[in-house]
mmCIF file of C-alpha atoms in Angstrom:
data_model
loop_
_atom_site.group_PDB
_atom_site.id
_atom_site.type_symbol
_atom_site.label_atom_id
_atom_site.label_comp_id
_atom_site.label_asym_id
_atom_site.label_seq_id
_atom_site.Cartn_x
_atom_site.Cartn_y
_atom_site.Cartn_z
ATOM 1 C CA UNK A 1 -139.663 -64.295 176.677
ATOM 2 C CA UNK A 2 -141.660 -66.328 178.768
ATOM 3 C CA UNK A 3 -145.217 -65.232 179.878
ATOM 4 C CA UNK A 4 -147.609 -66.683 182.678
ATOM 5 C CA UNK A 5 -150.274 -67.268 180.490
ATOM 6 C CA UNK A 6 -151.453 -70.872 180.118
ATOM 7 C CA UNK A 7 -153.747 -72.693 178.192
ATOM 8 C CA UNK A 8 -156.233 -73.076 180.566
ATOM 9 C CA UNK A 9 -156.644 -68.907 181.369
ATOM 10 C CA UNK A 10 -156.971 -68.902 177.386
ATOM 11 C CA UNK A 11 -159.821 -71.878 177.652
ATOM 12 C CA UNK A 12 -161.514 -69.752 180.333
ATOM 13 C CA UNK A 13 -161.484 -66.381 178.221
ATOM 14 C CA UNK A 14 -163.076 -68.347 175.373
ATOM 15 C CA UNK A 15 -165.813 -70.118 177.880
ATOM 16 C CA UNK A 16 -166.219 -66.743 179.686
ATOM 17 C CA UNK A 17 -166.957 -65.459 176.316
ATOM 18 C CA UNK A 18 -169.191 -67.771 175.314
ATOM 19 C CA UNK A 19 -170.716 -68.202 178.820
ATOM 20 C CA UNK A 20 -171.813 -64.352 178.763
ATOM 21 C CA UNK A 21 -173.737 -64.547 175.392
ATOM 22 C CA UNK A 22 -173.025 -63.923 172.208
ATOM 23 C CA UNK A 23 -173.987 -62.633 168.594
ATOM 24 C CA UNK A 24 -172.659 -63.301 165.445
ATOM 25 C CA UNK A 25 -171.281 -59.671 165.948
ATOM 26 C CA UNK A 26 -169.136 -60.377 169.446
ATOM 27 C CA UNK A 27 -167.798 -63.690 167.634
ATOM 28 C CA UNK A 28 -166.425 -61.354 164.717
ATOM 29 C CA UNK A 29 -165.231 -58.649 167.124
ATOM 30 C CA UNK A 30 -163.534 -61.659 169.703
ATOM 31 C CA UNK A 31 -160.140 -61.087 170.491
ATOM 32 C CA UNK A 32 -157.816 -63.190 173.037
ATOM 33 C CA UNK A 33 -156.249 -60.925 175.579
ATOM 34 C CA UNK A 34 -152.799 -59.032 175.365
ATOM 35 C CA UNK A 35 -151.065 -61.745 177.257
ATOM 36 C CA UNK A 36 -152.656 -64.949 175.611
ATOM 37 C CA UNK A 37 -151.612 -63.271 172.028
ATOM 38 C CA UNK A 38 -148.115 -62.322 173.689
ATOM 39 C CA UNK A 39 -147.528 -66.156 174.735
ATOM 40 C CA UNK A 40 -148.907 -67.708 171.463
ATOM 41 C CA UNK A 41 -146.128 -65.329 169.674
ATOM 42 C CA UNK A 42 -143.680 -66.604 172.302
ATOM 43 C CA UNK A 43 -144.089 -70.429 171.822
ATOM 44 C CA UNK A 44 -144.592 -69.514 167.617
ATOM 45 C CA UNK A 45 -140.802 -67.773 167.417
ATOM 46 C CA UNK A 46 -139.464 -70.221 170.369
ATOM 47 C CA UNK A 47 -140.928 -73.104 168.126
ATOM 48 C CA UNK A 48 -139.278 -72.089 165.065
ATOM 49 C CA UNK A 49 -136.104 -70.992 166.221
ATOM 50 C CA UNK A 50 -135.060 -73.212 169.620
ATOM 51 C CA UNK A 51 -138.065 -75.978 169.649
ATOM 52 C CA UNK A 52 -140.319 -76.259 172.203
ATOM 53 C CA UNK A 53 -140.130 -79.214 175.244
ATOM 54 C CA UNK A 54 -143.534 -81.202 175.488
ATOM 55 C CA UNK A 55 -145.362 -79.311 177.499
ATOM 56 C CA UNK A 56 -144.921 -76.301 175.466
ATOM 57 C CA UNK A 57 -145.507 -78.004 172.501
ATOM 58 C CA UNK A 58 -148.814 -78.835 174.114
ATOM 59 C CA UNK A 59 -149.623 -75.883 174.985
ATOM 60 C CA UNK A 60 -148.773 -74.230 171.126
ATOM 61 C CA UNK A 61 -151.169 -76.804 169.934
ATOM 62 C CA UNK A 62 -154.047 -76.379 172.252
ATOM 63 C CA UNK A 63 -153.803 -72.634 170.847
ATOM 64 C CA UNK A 64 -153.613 -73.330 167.399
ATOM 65 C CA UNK A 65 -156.915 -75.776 167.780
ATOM 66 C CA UNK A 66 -159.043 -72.863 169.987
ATOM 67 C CA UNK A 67 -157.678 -70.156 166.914
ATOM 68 C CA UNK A 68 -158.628 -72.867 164.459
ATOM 69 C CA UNK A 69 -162.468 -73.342 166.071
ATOM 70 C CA UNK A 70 -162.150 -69.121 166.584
ATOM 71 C CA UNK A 71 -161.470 -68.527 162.835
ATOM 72 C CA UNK A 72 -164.361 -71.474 162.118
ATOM 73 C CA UNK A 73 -167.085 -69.482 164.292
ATOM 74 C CA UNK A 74 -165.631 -66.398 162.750
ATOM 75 C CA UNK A 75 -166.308 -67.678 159.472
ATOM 76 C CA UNK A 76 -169.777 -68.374 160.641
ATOM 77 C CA UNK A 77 -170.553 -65.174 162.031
ATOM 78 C CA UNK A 78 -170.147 -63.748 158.886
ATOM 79 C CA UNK A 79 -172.294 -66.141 156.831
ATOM 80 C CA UNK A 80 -175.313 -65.110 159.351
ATOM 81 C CA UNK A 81 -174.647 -61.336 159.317
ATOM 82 C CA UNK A 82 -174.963 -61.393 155.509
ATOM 83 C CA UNK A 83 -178.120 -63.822 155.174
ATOM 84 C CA UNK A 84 -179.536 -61.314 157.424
#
């Protein structure tokens, strides 16, 4: 399975996210679109079963650093929403 998705469509849901203001709510409540998830689980099973060339590898990593800073702001989020 091979999806059109690429990293930078996933960098410009994240900045259009951002760019259209946020609270610690909408960080919580953030999801990546049907076909960014559907490519990260592509490159995750093609990774672990057939390996990935260089450019894919690139692009798996580039994911798994914008989930990483995701699940960080997440984290966040939540910290604010109980202090309130």
């Amino acid at each position: 399975m091979n999806t059109s998705v690429n990293t930078a469509k996933v960098y410009d849901e994240i900045i259009e996210f951002i760019a259209a203001g946020t609270t610690p709510q909408s960080v919580i409540d953030f999801k990546l679109s049907d076909a960014a998830k559907h490519r990260l689980e592509d490159l995750v099973y093609r990774a672990k079963t057939e390996g990935l060339t260089g450019s894919d590898q690139r692009e798996l990593d580039h994911f798994l650093t914008l989930e990483h800073i995701m699940l960080l702001a997440k984290a966040r989020a939540n910290q604010y929403i109980s202090a309130e």
